[in-house]
PDB file of C-alpha atoms in Angstrom:
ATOM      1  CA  UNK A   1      11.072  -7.221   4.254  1.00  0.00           C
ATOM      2  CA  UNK A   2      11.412  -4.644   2.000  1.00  0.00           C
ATOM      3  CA  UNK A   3       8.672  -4.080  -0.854  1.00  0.00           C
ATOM      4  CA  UNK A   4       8.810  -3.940  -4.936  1.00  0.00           C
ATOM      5  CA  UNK A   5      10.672  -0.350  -5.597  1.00  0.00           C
ATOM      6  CA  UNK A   6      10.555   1.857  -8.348  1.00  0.00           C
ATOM      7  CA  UNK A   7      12.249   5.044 -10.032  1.00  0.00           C
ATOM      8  CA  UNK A   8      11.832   7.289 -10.585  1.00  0.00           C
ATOM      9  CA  UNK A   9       8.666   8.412  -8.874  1.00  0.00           C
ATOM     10  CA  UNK A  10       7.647  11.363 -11.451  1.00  0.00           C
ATOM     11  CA  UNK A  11       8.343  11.819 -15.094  1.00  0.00           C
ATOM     12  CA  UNK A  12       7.342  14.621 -17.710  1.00  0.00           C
ATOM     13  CA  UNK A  13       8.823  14.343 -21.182  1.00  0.00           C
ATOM     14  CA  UNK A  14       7.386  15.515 -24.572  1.00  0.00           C
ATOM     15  CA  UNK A  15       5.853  13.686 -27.105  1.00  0.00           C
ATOM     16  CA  UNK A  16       8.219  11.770 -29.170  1.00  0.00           C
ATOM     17  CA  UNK A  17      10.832  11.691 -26.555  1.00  0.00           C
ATOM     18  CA  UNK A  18      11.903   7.955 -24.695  1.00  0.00           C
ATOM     19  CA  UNK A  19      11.581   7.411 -20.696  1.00  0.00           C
ATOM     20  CA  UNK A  20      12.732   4.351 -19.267  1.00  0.00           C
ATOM     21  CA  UNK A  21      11.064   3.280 -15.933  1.00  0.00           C
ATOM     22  CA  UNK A  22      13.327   0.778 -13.407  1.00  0.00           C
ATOM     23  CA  UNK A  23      11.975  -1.870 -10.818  1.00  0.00           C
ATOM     24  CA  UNK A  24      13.281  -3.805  -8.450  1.00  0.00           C
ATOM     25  CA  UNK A  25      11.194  -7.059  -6.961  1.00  0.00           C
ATOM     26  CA  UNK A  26      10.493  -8.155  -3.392  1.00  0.00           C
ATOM     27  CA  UNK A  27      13.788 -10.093  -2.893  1.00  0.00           C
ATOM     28  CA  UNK A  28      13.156 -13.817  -4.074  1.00  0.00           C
ATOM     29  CA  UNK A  29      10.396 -13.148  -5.935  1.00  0.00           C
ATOM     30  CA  UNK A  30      10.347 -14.897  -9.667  1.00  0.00           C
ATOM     31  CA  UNK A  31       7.330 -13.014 -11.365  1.00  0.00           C
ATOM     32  CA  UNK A  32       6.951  -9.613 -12.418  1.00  0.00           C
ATOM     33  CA  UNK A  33       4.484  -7.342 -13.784  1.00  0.00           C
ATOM     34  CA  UNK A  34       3.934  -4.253 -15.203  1.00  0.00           C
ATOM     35  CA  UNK A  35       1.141  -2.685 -15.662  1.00  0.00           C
ATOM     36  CA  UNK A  36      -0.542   0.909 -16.742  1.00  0.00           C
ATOM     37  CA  UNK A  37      -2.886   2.704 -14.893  1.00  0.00           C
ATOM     38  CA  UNK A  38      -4.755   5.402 -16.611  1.00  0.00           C
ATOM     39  CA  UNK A  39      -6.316   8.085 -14.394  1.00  0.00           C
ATOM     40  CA  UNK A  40      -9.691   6.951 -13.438  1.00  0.00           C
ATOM     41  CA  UNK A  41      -8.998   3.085 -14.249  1.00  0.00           C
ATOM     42  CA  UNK A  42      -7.998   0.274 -12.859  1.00  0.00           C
ATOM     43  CA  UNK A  43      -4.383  -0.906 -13.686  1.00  0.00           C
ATOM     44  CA  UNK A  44      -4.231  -3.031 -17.105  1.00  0.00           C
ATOM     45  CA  UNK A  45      -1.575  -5.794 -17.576  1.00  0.00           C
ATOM     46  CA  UNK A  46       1.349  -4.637 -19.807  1.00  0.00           C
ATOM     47  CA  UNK A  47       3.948  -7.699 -19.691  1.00  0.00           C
ATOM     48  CA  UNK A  48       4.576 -10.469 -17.007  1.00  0.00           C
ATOM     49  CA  UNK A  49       7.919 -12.372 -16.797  1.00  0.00           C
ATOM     50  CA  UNK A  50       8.869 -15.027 -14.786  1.00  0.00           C
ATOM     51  CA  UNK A  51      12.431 -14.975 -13.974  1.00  0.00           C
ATOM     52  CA  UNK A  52      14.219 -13.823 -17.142  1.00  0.00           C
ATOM     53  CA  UNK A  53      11.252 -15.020 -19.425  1.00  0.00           C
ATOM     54  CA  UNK A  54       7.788 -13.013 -20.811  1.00  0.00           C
ATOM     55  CA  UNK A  55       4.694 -15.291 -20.179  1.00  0.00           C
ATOM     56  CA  UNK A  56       2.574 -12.758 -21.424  1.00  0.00           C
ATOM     57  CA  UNK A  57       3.103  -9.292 -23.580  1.00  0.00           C
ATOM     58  CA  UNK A  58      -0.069  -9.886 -25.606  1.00  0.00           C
ATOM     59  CA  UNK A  59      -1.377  -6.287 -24.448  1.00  0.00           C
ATOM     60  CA  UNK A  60       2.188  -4.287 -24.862  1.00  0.00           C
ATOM     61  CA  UNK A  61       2.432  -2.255 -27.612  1.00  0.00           C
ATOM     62  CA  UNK A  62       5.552  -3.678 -29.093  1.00  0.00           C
ATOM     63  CA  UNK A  63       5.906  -0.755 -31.519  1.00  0.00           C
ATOM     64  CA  UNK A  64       6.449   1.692 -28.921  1.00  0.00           C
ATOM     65  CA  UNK A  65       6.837  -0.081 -25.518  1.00  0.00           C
ATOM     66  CA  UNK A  66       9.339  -2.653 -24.544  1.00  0.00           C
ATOM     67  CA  UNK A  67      10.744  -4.814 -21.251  1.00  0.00           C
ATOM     68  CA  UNK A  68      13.327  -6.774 -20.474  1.00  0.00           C
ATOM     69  CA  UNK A  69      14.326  -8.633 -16.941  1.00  0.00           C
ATOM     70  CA  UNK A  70      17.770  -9.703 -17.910  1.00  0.00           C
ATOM     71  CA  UNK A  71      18.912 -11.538 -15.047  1.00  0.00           C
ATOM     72  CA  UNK A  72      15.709 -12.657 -13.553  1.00  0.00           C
ATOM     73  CA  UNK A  73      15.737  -9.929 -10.832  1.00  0.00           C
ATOM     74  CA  UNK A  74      14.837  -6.245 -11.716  1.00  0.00           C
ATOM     75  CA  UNK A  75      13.179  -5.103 -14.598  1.00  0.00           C
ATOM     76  CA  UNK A  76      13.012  -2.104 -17.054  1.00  0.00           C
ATOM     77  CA  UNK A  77      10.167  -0.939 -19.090  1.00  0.00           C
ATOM     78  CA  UNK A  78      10.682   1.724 -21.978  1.00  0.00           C
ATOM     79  CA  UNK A  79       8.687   4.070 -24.492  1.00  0.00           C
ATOM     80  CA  UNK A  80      10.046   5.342 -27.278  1.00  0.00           C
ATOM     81  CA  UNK A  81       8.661   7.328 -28.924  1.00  0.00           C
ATOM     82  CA  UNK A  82       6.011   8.769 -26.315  1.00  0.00           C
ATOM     83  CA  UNK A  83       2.473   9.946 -27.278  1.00  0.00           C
ATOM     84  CA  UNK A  84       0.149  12.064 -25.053  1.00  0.00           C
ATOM     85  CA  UNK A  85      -2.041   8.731 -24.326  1.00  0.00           C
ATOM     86  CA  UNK A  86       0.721   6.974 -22.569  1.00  0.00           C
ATOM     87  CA  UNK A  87       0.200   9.743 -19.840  1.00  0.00           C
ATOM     88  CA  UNK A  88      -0.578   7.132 -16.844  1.00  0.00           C
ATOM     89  CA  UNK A  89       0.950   5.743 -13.965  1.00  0.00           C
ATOM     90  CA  UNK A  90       3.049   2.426 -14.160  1.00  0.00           C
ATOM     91  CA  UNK A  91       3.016   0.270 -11.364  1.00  0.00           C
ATOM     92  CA  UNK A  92       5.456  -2.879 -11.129  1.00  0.00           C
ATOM     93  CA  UNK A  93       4.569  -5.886  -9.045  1.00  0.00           C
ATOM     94  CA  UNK A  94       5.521  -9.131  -8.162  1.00  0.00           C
ATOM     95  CA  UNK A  95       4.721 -12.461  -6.582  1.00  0.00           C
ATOM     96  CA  UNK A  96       7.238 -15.375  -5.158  1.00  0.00           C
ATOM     97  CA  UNK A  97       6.735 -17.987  -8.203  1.00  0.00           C
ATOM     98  CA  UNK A  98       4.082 -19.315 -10.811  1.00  0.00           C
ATOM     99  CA  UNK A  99       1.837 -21.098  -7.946  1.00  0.00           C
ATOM    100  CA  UNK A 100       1.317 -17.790  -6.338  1.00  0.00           C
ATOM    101  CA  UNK A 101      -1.382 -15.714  -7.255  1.00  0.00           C
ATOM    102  CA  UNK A 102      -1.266 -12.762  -4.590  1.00  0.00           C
ATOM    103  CA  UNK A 103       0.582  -9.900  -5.969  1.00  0.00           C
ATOM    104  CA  UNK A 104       3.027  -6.946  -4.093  1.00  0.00           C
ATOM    105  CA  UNK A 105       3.000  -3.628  -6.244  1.00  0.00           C
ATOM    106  CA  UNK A 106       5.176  -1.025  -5.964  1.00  0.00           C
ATOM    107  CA  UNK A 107       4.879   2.768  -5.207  1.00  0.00           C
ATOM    108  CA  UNK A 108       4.565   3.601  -9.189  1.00  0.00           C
ATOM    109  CA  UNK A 109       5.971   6.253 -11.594  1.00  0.00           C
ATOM    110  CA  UNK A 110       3.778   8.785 -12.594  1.00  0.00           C
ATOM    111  CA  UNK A 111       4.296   9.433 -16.400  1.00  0.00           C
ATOM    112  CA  UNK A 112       3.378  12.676 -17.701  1.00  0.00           C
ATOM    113  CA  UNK A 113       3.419  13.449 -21.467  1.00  0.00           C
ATOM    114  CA  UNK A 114       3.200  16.914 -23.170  1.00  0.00           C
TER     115      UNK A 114
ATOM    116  CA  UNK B   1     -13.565 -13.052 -20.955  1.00  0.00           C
ATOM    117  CA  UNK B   2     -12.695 -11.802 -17.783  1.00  0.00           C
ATOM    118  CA  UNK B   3     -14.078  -8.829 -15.858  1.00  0.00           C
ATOM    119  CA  UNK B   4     -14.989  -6.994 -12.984  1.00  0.00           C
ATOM    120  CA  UNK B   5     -17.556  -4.676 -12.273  1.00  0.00           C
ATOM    121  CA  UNK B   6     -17.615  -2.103  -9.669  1.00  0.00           C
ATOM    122  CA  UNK B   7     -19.655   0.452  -7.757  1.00  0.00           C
ATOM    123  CA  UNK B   8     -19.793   3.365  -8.877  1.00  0.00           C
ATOM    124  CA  UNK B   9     -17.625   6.505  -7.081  1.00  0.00           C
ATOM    125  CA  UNK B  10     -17.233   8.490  -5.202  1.00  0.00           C
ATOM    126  CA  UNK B  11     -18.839   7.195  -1.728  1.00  0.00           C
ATOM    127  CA  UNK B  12     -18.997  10.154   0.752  1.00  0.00           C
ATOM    128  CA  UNK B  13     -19.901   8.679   4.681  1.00  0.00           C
ATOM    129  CA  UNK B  14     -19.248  10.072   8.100  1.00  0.00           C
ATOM    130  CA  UNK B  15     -17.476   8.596  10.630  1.00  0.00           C
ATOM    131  CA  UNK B  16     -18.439   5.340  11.730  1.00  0.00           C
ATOM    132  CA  UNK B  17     -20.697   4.550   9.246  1.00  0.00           C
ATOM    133  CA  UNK B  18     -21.211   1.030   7.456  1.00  0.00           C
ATOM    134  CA  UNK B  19     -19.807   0.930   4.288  1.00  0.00           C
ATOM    135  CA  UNK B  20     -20.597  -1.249   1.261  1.00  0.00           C
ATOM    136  CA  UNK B  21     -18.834  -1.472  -1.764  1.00  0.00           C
ATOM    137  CA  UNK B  22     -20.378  -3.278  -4.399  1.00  0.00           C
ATOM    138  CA  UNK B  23     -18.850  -5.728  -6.289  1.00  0.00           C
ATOM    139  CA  UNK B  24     -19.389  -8.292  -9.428  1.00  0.00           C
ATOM    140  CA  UNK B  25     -17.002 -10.667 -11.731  1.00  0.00           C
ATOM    141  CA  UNK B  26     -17.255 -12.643 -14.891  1.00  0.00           C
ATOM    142  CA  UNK B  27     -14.856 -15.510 -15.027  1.00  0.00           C
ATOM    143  CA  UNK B  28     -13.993 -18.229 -17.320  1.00  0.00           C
ATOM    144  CA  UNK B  29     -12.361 -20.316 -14.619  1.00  0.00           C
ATOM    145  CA  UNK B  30     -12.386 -20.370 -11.327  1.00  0.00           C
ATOM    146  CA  UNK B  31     -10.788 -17.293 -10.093  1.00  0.00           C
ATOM    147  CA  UNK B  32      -9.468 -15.593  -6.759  1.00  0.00           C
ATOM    148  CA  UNK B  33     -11.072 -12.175  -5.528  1.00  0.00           C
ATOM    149  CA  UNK B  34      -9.094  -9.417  -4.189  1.00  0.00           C
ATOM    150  CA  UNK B  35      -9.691  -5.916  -2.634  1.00  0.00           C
ATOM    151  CA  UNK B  36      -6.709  -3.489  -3.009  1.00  0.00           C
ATOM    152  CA  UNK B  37      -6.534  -0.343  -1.633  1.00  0.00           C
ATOM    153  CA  UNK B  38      -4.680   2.792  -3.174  1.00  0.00           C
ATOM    154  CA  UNK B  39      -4.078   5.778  -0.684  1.00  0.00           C
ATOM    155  CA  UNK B  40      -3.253   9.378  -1.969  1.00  0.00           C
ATOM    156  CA  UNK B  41       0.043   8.857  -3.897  1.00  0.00           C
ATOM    157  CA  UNK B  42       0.722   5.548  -3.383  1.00  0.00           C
ATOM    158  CA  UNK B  43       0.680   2.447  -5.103  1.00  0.00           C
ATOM    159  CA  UNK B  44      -1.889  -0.526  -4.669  1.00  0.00           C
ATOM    160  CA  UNK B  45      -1.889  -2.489  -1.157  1.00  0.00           C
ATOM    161  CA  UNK B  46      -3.468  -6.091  -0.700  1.00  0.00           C
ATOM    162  CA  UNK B  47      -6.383  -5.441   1.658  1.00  0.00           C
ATOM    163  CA  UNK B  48      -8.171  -8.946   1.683  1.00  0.00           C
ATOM    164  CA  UNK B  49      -8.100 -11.924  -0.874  1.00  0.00           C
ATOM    165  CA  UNK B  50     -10.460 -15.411  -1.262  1.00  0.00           C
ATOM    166  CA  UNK B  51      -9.421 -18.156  -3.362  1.00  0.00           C
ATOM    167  CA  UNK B  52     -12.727 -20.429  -3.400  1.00  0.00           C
ATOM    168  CA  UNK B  53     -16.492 -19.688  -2.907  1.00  0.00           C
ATOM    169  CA  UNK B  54     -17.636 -19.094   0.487  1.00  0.00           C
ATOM    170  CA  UNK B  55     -14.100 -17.981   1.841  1.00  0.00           C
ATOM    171  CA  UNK B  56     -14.547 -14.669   3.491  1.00  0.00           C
ATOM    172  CA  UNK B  57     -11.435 -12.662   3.306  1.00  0.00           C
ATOM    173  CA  UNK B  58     -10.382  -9.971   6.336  1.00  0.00           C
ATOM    174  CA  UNK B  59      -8.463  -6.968   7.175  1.00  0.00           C
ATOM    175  CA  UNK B  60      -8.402  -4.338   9.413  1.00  0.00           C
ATOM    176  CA  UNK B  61     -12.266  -4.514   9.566  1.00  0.00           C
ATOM    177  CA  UNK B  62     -13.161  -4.547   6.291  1.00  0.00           C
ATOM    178  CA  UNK B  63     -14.389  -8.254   5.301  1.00  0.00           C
ATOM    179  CA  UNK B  64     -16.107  -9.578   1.635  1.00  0.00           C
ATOM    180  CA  UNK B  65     -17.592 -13.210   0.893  1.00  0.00           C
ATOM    181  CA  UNK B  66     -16.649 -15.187  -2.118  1.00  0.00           C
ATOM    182  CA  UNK B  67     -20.038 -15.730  -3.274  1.00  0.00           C
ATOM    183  CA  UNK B  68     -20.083 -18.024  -6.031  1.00  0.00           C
ATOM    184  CA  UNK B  69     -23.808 -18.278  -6.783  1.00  0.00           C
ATOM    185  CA  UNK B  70     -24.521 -14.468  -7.284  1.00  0.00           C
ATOM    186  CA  UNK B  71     -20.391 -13.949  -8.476  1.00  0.00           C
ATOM    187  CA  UNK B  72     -20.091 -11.091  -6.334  1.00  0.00           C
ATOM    188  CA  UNK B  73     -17.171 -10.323  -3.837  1.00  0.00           C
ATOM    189  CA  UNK B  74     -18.626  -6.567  -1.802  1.00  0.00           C
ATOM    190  CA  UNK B  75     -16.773  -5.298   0.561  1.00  0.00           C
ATOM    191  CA  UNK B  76     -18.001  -3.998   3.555  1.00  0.00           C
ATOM    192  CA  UNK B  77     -16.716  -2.301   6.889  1.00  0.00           C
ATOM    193  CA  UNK B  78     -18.875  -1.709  10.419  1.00  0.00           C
ATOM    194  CA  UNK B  79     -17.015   1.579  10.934  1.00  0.00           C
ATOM    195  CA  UNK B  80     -15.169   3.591   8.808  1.00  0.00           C
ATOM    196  CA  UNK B  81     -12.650   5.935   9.635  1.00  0.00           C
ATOM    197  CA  UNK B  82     -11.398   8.858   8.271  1.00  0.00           C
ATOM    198  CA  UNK B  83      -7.568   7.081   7.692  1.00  0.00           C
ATOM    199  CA  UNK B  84      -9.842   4.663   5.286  1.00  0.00           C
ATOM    200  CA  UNK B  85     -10.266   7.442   2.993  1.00  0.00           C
ATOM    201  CA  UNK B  86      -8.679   5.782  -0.298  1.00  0.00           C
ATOM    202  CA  UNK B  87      -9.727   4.121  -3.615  1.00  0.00           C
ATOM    203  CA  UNK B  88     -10.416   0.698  -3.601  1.00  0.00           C
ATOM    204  CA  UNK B  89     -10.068  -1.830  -6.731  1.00  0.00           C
ATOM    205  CA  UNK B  90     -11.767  -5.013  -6.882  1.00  0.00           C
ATOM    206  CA  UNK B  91      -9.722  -7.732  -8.718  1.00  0.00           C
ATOM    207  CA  UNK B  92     -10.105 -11.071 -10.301  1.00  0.00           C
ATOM    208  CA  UNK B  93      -7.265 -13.719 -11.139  1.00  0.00           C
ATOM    209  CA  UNK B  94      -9.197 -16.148 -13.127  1.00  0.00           C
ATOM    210  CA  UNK B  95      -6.677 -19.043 -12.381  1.00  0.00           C
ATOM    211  CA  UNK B  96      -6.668 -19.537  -8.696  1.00  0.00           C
ATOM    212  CA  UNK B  97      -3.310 -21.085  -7.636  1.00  0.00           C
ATOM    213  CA  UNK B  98      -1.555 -19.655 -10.127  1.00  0.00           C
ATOM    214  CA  UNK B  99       0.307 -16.393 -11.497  1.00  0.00           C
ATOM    215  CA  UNK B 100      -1.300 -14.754 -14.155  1.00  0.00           C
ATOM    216  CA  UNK B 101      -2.407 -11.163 -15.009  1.00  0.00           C
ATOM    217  CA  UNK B 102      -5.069  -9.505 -12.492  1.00  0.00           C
ATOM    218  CA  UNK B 103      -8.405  -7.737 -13.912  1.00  0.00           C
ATOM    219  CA  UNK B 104      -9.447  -5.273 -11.877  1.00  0.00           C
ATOM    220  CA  UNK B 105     -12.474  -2.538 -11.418  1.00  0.00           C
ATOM    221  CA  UNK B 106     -12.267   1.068 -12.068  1.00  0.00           C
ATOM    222  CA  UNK B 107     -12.208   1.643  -8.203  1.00  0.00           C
ATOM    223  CA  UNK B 108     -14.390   3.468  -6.065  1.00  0.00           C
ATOM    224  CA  UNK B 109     -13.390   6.084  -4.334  1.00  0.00           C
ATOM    225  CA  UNK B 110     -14.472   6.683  -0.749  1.00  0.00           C
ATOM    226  CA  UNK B 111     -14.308   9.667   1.522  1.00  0.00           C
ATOM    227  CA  UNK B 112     -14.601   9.916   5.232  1.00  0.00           C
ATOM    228  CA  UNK B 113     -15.220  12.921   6.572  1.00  0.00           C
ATOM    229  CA  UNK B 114     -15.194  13.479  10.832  1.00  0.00           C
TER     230      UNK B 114
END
């Protein structure tokens, strides 16, 4: 079974520029997360959907960070503009439905901001 | 709130040692307890999960008791090896049963040197 994949792998931008970050679920899957890993930390929840809908963005900042998971499958995560503190890997994951609470995460992009 | 608080880094053993990693939560409800594992590059692996108090989850060696009473979930391994060289994250879903975000630790980091 393949696992939750992600591109790309490595990013550098500068400041103010966008990045866009794309994941794809284990197959079947309905919920996915995203979440930001600063170096040192433990990841922190960004956004979780389940299937095409967001049950929780309450930590995304909404005036620079957006998601959407359009048809319930893969998922895209975007910055715009980025600052120097969104340096950080993001790591996708997902689990089969809303009675599941063991989660699969993916290989992560590395973000670095200049 | 949630949290979870973890060991302190890095852990340095030899070969076949014991290893402990220390490992407390606060929880509103009543949550499930993970271990993930993050190798050089990589993203975060399952290691071991309980979902009530007294489970003991297992993998690969390393084993950790859902201990209600004290609300710790350590992890510990007979024998280490140098392959189990990694960080390792302690995590908390406060809503066994059920998807929702994880909170993790700031990870420990262990070497094993031959």
């Amino acid at each position: 079974e393949a696992g939750v994949a992600q591109s790309p792998r490595y990013k550098i931008i500068e400041k103010r520029q966008s990045v866009a970050f794309w994941c794809n679920p284990i197959s079947g899957h309905a919920t996915l997360y995203w979440y930001q890993q600063i170096l040192g930390q433990g990841p922190k929840l960004l956004i979780q959907f389940q299937n095409n809908g967001v049950v929780d963005d309450s930590q995304l900042p909404k005036d620079r960070f957006s998601a959407e998971r359009l048809k319930g499958v893969d998922s895209t995560l975007k910055i715009q503009p980025a600052k120097l503190e969104d340096s950080a890997v993001y790591l996708c994951a997902s689990s089969l439905d809303a009675g599941t609470d063991t989660q699969y995460f993916g290989p992560g992009t590395r973000l670095t901001v200049l | 709130g949630n949290s979870v608080t973890q060991m302190e880094g890095p852990v340095t053993l030899s070969e076949e040692a014991f290893l402990t990693i220390n490992c407390t939560y606060t929880a509103t409800g009543y949550p499930s307890l993970f271990w993930y594992v993050q190798y050089p590059g990589e993203g975060l692996q399952l290691l071991l999960k309980a979902t009530k108090a007294d489970d003991k989850g297992s993998n690969k060696g390393f084993e950790a008791t859902y201990r209600k009473e004290t609300t710790s979930f350590h992890l510990e391994k007979g024998s280490v090896q140098v392959s189990d060289s990694a960080v390792y994250f302690c995590a908390l879903n406060p809503f066994s049963g059920s998807a929702r975000q994880l909170t993790f630790g700031s990870g420990t980091q262990l070497t094993v040197l031959p």
